[in-house]
Amino acid sequence: MTWVEVLAMLVWTGAGALLLFVLMWIDSLFTKYKDMTEMKNGNMAVTTRFVMKLFAQGYILSQSILNANDLWTALLASVVSFIILFLLERIVEIVFRVGAGFDLEEGVKQGKVAHALLAGSFHIVGALILAACL
């Protein structure tokens, strides 16, 4: 491994970490609760959902880096995947709320880990599907 490869790894990792931070921050703007406050207060449901969503975004980023020829393409693929997952999440939440009277986001806010696991699993499954498309 050369110094140039090590430097490239640092740049790609730094850019990926920054992108993940931004994406998770954007995601937190659209929840009914304050993610960081709830996690600081020990809400395991919010923490569980956050960790599963972070894993899903990280997996997509890792696969986009693996398949991309340049950093910008990898980051763009991750952003597009985030948008797709975000839209799918909203659709699934509406279907569950209207179709089954099951409000996933409210349940997560109330600390119901089962709601968080279900919501988070949609992110992970979506990430696996999206990553396969890269």
Coordinates of N, CA, C and O in Angstrom, one line a residue:
M1 N 0.9 -1.2 0.0 CA 0.0 0.0 0.0 C 0.9 1.2 0.0 O 1.8 1.4 0.8
T2 N 0.6 2.2 -0.9 CA 1.4 3.4 -1.0 C 0.8 4.5 -0.1 O -0.4 4.4 0.3
W3 N 1.6 5.5 0.0 CA 1.1 6.7 0.8 C -0.1 7.4 0.1 O -1.0 7.9 0.7
V4 N -0.1 7.3 -1.2 CA -1.2 7.9 -2.0 C -2.5 7.1 -1.7 O -3.6 7.7 -1.5
E5 N -2.4 5.8 -1.6 CA -3.6 5.0 -1.3 C -4.1 5.3 0.1 O -5.3 5.3 0.3
V6 N -3.1 5.4 1.0 CA -3.5 5.7 2.4 C -4.2 7.1 2.5 O -5.3 7.3 3.1
L7 N -3.7 8.1 1.8 CA -4.3 9.4 1.7 C -5.7 9.3 1.1 O -6.6 9.9 1.6
A8 N -5.8 8.5 0.0 CA -7.1 8.4 -0.7 C -8.1 7.7 0.3 O -9.3 8.2 0.3
M9 N -7.7 6.8 1.1 CA -8.6 6.1 2.1 C -9.0 7.2 3.1 O -10.2 7.2 3.5
L10 N -8.1 8.0 3.5 CA -8.5 9.0 4.5 C -9.5 10.0 3.9 O -10.5 10.4 4.6
V11 N -9.3 10.4 2.7 CA -10.2 11.4 2.0 C -11.6 10.7 1.8 O -12.6 11.3 2.1
W12 N -11.6 9.5 1.3 CA -12.9 8.8 1.0 C -13.6 8.6 2.3 O -14.8 8.8 2.4
T13 N -12.9 8.2 3.4 CA -13.5 7.9 4.7 C -14.0 9.2 5.3 O -15.2 9.3 5.8
G14 N -13.2 10.3 5.2 CA -13.7 11.6 5.7 C -14.9 12.1 5.0 O -15.9 12.6 5.6
A15 N -14.9 12.0 3.7 CA -16.0 12.5 2.9 C -17.3 11.6 3.2 O -18.4 12.2 3.3
G16 N -17.1 10.3 3.3 CA -18.2 9.4 3.7 C -18.8 9.7 5.0 O -20.0 9.8 5.2
A17 N -17.9 10.0 6.0 CA -18.4 10.3 7.4 C -19.1 11.6 7.4 O -20.2 11.7 8.0
L18 N -18.6 12.6 6.7 CA -19.3 13.9 6.6 C -20.7 13.7 6.0 O -21.7 14.3 6.5
L19 N -20.7 13.0 4.9 CA -22.0 12.8 4.2 C -23.0 12.0 5.1 O -24.1 12.4 5.2
L20 N -22.5 11.0 5.8 CA -23.4 10.3 6.7 C -23.9 11.2 7.8 O -25.1 11.2 8.2
F21 N -23.1 12.1 8.4 CA -23.5 13.0 9.4 C -24.6 13.9 8.8 O -25.6 14.2 9.5
V22 N -24.4 14.5 7.6 CA -25.3 15.4 7.0 C -26.7 14.7 6.8 O -27.7 15.2 7.1
L23 N -26.6 13.4 6.2 CA -27.8 12.7 5.9 C -28.6 12.4 7.2 O -29.8 12.5 7.2
M24 N -27.9 12.0 8.3 CA -28.6 11.7 9.5 C -29.2 12.9 10.1 O -30.2 12.9 10.8
W25 N -28.5 14.1 10.0 CA -29.0 15.3 10.5 C -30.3 15.7 9.7 O -31.3 16.1 10.3
I26 N -30.2 15.6 8.4 CA -31.4 15.9 7.6 C -32.6 15.0 8.0 O -33.7 15.4 8.2
D27 N -32.3 13.7 8.2 CA -33.3 12.8 8.6 C -34.0 13.2 9.9 O -35.2 13.1 10.1
S28 N -33.1 13.7 10.9 CA -33.6 14.1 12.2 C -34.6 15.3 12.1 O -35.4 15.5 13.0
L29 N -34.4 16.1 11.0 CA -35.3 17.2 10.9 C -36.7 16.9 10.6 O -37.6 17.7 10.8
F30 N -36.9 15.6 10.1 CA -38.2 15.2 9.6 C -38.9 14.3 10.6 O -40.0 13.7 10.3
T31 N -38.4 14.1 11.8 CA -39.0 13.2 12.8 C -39.9 14.1 13.7 O -39.6 15.3 13.8
K32 N -40.8 13.5 14.4 CA -41.7 14.2 15.3 C -41.0 14.5 16.6 O -41.6 15.1 17.5
Y33 N -39.7 14.1 16.8 CA -39.0 14.3 18.0 C -37.6 14.7 17.7 O -37.1 14.7 16.5
K34 N -36.9 15.1 18.7 CA -35.5 15.5 18.6 C -34.6 14.3 18.9 O -34.5 13.8 20.0
D35 N -34.0 13.7 17.8 CA -33.2 12.5 18.0 C -32.2 12.6 19.1 O -32.1 11.7 20.0
M36 N -31.3 13.6 19.1 CA -30.2 13.6 20.0 C -30.8 13.8 21.5 O -30.2 13.2 22.4
T37 N -31.8 14.6 21.6 CA -32.4 14.8 23.0 C -32.9 13.5 23.5 O -32.7 13.1 24.6
E38 N -33.7 12.8 22.6 CA -34.3 11.5 23.0 C -33.2 10.5 23.3 O -33.3 9.7 24.3
M39 N -32.2 10.4 22.5 CA -31.1 9.5 22.8 C -30.4 9.8 24.1 O -30.0 8.9 24.9
K40 N -30.1 11.1 24.4 CA -29.5 11.5 25.6 C -30.4 11.2 26.8 O -29.8 10.9 27.9
N41 N -31.7 11.2 26.6 CA -32.6 10.9 27.7 C -32.8 9.3 27.8 O -33.6 8.9 28.7
G42 N -32.1 8.6 27.0 CA -32.2 7.1 27.1 C -33.3 6.4 26.4 O -33.6 5.3 26.7
N43 N -33.9 7.1 25.4 CA -35.0 6.5 24.6 C -34.4 5.4 23.7 O -33.8 5.7 22.7
M44 N -34.5 4.2 24.1 CA -33.9 3.1 23.3 C -34.5 2.9 22.0 O -33.9 2.4 21.0
A45 N -35.8 3.2 21.9 CA -36.5 3.1 20.6 C -35.9 4.0 19.6 O -35.6 3.7 18.4
V46 N -35.7 5.3 20.0 CA -35.1 6.3 19.1 C -33.7 5.9 18.7 O -33.2 6.0 17.6
T47 N -32.9 5.4 19.7 CA -31.6 5.0 19.5 C -31.5 3.8 18.5 O -30.7 3.8 17.6
T48 N -32.4 2.9 18.7 CA -32.4 1.7 17.9 C -32.7 2.1 16.4 O -32.0 1.6 15.5
R49 N -33.7 2.9 16.2 CA -34.1 3.3 14.9 C -32.9 4.1 14.2 O -32.5 3.9 13.1
F50 N -32.3 5.0 15.0 CA -31.2 5.8 14.5 C -30.0 4.9 14.1 O -29.4 5.1 13.0
V51 N -29.6 3.9 14.9 CA -28.5 3.0 14.6 C -28.8 2.2 13.4 O -28.0 2.0 12.5
M52 N -30.0 1.7 13.3 CA -30.4 0.9 12.1 C -30.4 1.7 10.8 O -29.9 1.3 9.8
K53 N -30.8 2.9 10.9 CA -30.8 3.8 9.8 C -29.4 4.2 9.4 O -29.0 4.2 8.2
L54 N -28.6 4.5 10.4 CA -27.1 4.8 10.2 C -26.4 3.6 9.5 O -25.7 3.8 8.5
F55 N -26.7 2.4 10.0 CA -26.1 1.2 9.4 C -26.6 1.1 7.9 O -25.8 0.8 7.0
A56 N -27.9 1.3 7.6 CA -28.4 1.2 6.3 C -27.7 2.2 5.4 O -27.2 1.9 4.3
Q57 N -27.6 3.4 5.8 CA -26.9 4.5 5.0 C -25.4 4.1 4.8 O -24.8 4.4 3.8
G58 N -24.8 3.6 5.9 CA -23.4 3.3 5.8 C -23.2 2.1 4.8 O -22.2 2.1 4.1
Y59 N -24.1 1.2 4.8 CA -23.9 0.0 3.9 C -24.1 0.5 2.5 O -23.3 0.1 1.6
I60 N -25.0 1.4 2.2 CA -25.2 1.9 0.9 C -23.9 2.7 0.5 O -23.5 2.5 -0.7
L61 N -23.4 3.5 1.4 CA -22.2 4.2 1.1 C -21.0 3.3 0.8 O -20.3 3.5 -0.2
S62 N -20.9 2.2 1.5 CA -19.8 1.3 1.3 C -19.9 0.6 -0.1 O -18.9 0.5 -0.8
Q63 N -21.1 0.3 -0.4 CA -21.3 -0.3 -1.7 C -21.1 0.6 -2.9 O -20.6 0.3 -4.0
S64 N -21.5 1.9 -2.7 CA -21.3 2.9 -3.7 C -19.9 3.2 -3.9 O -19.4 3.4 -5.0
I65 N -19.1 3.2 -2.8 CA -17.7 3.4 -2.9 C -17.0 2.2 -3.6 O -16.1 2.4 -4.5
L66 N -17.5 1.0 -3.3 CA -16.9 -0.2 -3.9 C -17.1 -0.2 -5.4 O -16.3 -0.6 -6.2
N67 N -18.3 0.3 -5.9 CA -18.6 0.2 -7.3 C -18.3 1.5 -8.1 O -18.5 1.5 -9.3
A68 N -18.0 2.6 -7.4 CA -17.8 3.9 -8.1 C -16.3 4.0 -8.5 O -15.4 3.5 -7.9
N69 N -16.2 4.8 -9.6 CA -14.8 5.1 -10.1 C -14.3 6.3 -9.5 O -13.1 6.6 -9.5
D70 N -15.1 7.2 -8.9 CA -14.6 8.4 -8.3 C -15.5 8.7 -7.1 O -16.6 8.2 -6.9
L71 N -15.0 9.6 -6.2 CA -15.6 9.9 -5.0 C -17.0 10.5 -5.2 O -17.9 10.2 -4.5
W72 N -17.1 11.5 -6.1 CA -18.3 12.2 -6.3 C -19.4 11.3 -6.8 O -20.6 11.4 -6.4
T73 N -19.1 10.3 -7.6 CA -20.1 9.3 -8.0 C -20.6 8.5 -6.8 O -21.8 8.3 -6.7
A74 N -19.7 8.1 -6.0 CA -20.1 7.3 -4.8 C -21.0 8.2 -3.9 O -22.0 7.7 -3.4
L75 N -20.6 9.4 -3.6 CA -21.4 10.3 -2.8 C -22.8 10.6 -3.4 O -23.8 10.6 -2.6
L76 N -22.8 10.8 -4.7 CA -24.1 11.1 -5.3 C -25.0 9.8 -5.2 O -26.2 10.0 -4.9
A77 N -24.5 8.7 -5.4 CA -25.3 7.4 -5.3 C -25.8 7.3 -3.9 O -27.0 6.9 -3.7
S78 N -25.1 7.7 -2.9 CA -25.5 7.6 -1.5 C -26.7 8.6 -1.3 O -27.6 8.3 -0.6
V79 N -26.5 9.8 -1.8 CA -27.5 10.8 -1.6 C -28.8 10.4 -2.3 O -29.9 10.5 -1.7
V80 N -28.7 9.9 -3.5 CA -29.9 9.5 -4.3 C -30.6 8.3 -3.5 O -31.8 8.3 -3.4
S81 N -29.8 7.4 -3.0 CA -30.3 6.3 -2.2 C -31.0 6.8 -1.0 O -32.1 6.3 -0.6
F82 N -30.5 7.8 -0.3 CA -31.1 8.4 0.9 C -32.4 8.9 0.6 O -33.4 8.7 1.3
I83 N -32.5 9.6 -0.6 CA -33.8 10.2 -1.0 C -34.8 9.1 -1.2 O -36.0 9.2 -0.8
I84 N -34.4 8.1 -1.9 CA -35.3 7.0 -2.2 C -35.8 6.3 -0.9 O -37.0 6.1 -0.8
L85 N -34.9 6.0 0.0 CA -35.3 5.4 1.3 C -36.2 6.4 2.1 O -37.1 5.9 2.7
F86 N -35.9 7.7 2.0 CA -36.7 8.6 2.7 C -38.2 8.6 2.2 O -39.1 8.5 3.0
L87 N -38.3 8.6 0.9 CA -39.6 8.6 0.3 C -40.4 7.3 0.6 O -41.5 7.3 0.9
L88 N -39.6 6.1 0.5 CA -40.2 4.9 0.8 C -40.6 4.8 2.3 O -41.7 4.2 2.6
E89 N -39.8 5.3 3.2 CA -40.2 5.4 4.6 C -41.5 6.1 4.8 O -42.3 5.6 5.6
R90 N -41.6 7.2 4.2 CA -42.9 8.0 4.3 C -44.1 7.2 3.8 O -45.1 7.2 4.4
I91 N -43.9 6.6 2.7 CA -45.0 5.8 2.1 C -45.4 4.6 3.0 O -46.6 4.4 3.3
V92 N -44.4 3.9 3.5 CA -44.7 2.8 4.5 C -45.3 3.3 5.7 O -46.3 2.6 6.2
E93 N -44.9 4.4 6.3 CA -45.5 4.9 7.5 C -47.0 5.3 7.3 O -47.8 5.0 8.1
I94 N -47.3 5.9 6.1 CA -48.7 6.2 5.8 C -49.5 4.9 5.6 O -50.6 4.8 6.2
V95 N -49.0 3.9 4.9 CA -49.7 2.7 4.8 C -50.0 2.0 6.1 O -51.1 1.6 6.4
F96 N -49.0 2.0 7.0 CA -49.2 1.4 8.3 C -50.2 2.2 9.1 O -51.0 1.6 9.8
R97 N -50.1 3.5 9.1 CA -50.9 4.3 9.9 C -52.4 4.2 9.4 O -53.3 4.0 10.2
V98 N -52.6 4.4 8.1 CA -53.9 4.3 7.6 C -54.5 2.9 7.5 O -55.6 2.7 7.9
G99 N -53.7 2.0 7.0 CA -54.2 0.6 6.8 C -54.3 -0.2 8.1 O -55.2 -1.0 8.2
A100 N -53.4 0.0 9.0 CA -53.4 -0.8 10.2 C -53.6 0.0 11.5 O -53.6 -0.6 12.6
G101 N -53.7 1.3 11.4 CA -53.7 2.1 12.7 C -52.5 2.0 13.5 O -52.5 2.0 14.7
F102 N -51.3 1.8 12.9 CA -50.1 1.5 13.5 C -49.1 2.7 13.2 O -48.5 2.7 12.1
D103 N -49.0 3.6 14.1 CA -48.1 4.8 13.9 C -46.7 4.5 14.3 O -46.4 4.6 15.5
L104 N -45.8 4.2 13.4 CA -44.5 3.8 13.7 C -43.7 4.9 14.3 O -43.0 4.7 15.4
E105 N -43.8 6.1 13.8 CA -43.0 7.2 14.3 C -43.5 7.6 15.7 O -42.6 7.9 16.6
E106 N -44.8 7.6 15.9 CA -45.3 8.0 17.3 C -44.8 6.9 18.3 O -44.5 7.2 19.4
G107 N -44.8 5.6 17.9 CA -44.4 4.6 18.7 C -42.9 4.7 19.1 O -42.5 4.5 20.2
V108 N -42.1 5.1 18.1 CA -40.7 5.3 18.4 C -40.5 6.4 19.4 O -39.8 6.3 20.3
K109 N -41.3 7.5 19.2 CA -41.2 8.7 20.1 C -41.6 8.3 21.5 O -41.0 8.7 22.4
Q110 N -42.5 7.4 21.6 CA -43.0 6.9 23.0 C -42.0 5.9 23.6 O -42.3 5.4 24.7
G111 N -41.0 5.5 22.8 CA -40.0 4.5 23.4 C -40.3 3.1 23.1 O -39.8 2.2 23.8
K112 N -41.2 2.8 22.2 CA -41.6 1.4 21.9 C -40.5 0.8 20.9 O -40.5 1.1 19.7
V113 N -39.7 -0.1 21.5 CA -38.6 -0.6 20.7 C -39.1 -1.5 19.5 O -38.5 -1.5 18.4
A114 N -40.2 -2.1 19.7 CA -40.8 -2.9 18.6 C -41.1 -2.0 17.4 O -40.8 -2.5 16.2
H115 N -41.6 -0.8 17.6 CA -41.9 0.1 16.5 C -40.5 0.5 15.8 O -40.4 0.6 14.6
A116 N -39.5 0.7 16.6 CA -38.2 1.1 16.1 C -37.6 0.0 15.3 O -37.0 0.2 14.2
L117 N -37.7 -1.2 15.8 CA -37.1 -2.4 15.0 C -37.8 -2.5 13.7 O -37.2 -2.8 12.7
L118 N -39.1 -2.4 13.7 CA -39.9 -2.5 12.4 C -39.5 -1.4 11.5 O -39.2 -1.7 10.3
A119 N -39.5 -0.2 12.0 CA -39.1 1.0 11.1 C -37.7 0.8 10.6 O -37.4 1.1 9.4
G120 N -36.8 0.5 11.5 CA -35.4 0.3 11.1 C -35.1 -0.8 10.2 O -34.3 -0.8 9.3
S121 N -35.9 -1.9 10.3 CA -35.8 -3.0 9.4 C -36.1 -2.7 8.0 O -35.5 -3.2 7.0
F122 N -37.1 -1.7 7.8 CA -37.4 -1.3 6.4 C -36.2 -0.6 5.8 O -35.9 -0.7 4.6
H123 N -35.4 0.2 6.6 CA -34.3 0.9 6.1 C -33.2 -0.1 5.7 O -32.6 0.0 4.7
I124 N -33.0 -1.1 6.5 CA -31.9 -2.1 6.2 C -32.3 -2.9 5.0 O -31.5 -3.1 4.1
V125 N -33.5 -3.3 4.9 CA -34.0 -4.1 3.7 C -33.9 -3.2 2.4 O -33.4 -3.6 1.4
G126 N -34.3 -2.0 2.6 CA -34.2 -1.0 1.5 C -32.8 -0.8 1.1 O -32.4 -0.7 -0.1
A127 N -31.9 -0.7 2.0 CA -30.4 -0.5 1.8 C -29.9 -1.7 1.0 O -29.1 -1.5 0.1
L128 N -30.3 -2.9 1.4 CA -29.8 -4.1 0.7 C -30.2 -4.1 -0.7 O -29.4 -4.4 -1.6
I129 N -31.5 -3.8 -1.0 CA -32.0 -3.7 -2.3 C -31.3 -2.6 -3.1 O -30.9 -2.9 -4.3
L130 N -31.2 -1.4 -2.6 CA -30.6 -0.3 -3.3 C -29.1 -0.6 -3.6 O -28.6 -0.3 -4.7
A131 N -28.4 -1.2 -2.6 CA -27.0 -1.5 -2.8 C -26.8 -2.5 -3.9 O -25.8 -2.4 -4.7
A132 N -27.8 -3.4 -4.1 CA -27.7 -4.4 -5.1 C -27.9 -3.8 -6.5 O -27.4 -4.3 -7.5
C133 N -28.5 -2.6 -6.5 CA -28.7 -1.9 -7.8 C -27.5 -1.1 -8.2 O -27.5 -0.6 -9.3
L134 N -26.6 -0.9 -7.3 CA -25.4 0.0 -7.7 C -24.4 -0.7 -8.6 O -24.2 -1.8 -8.6

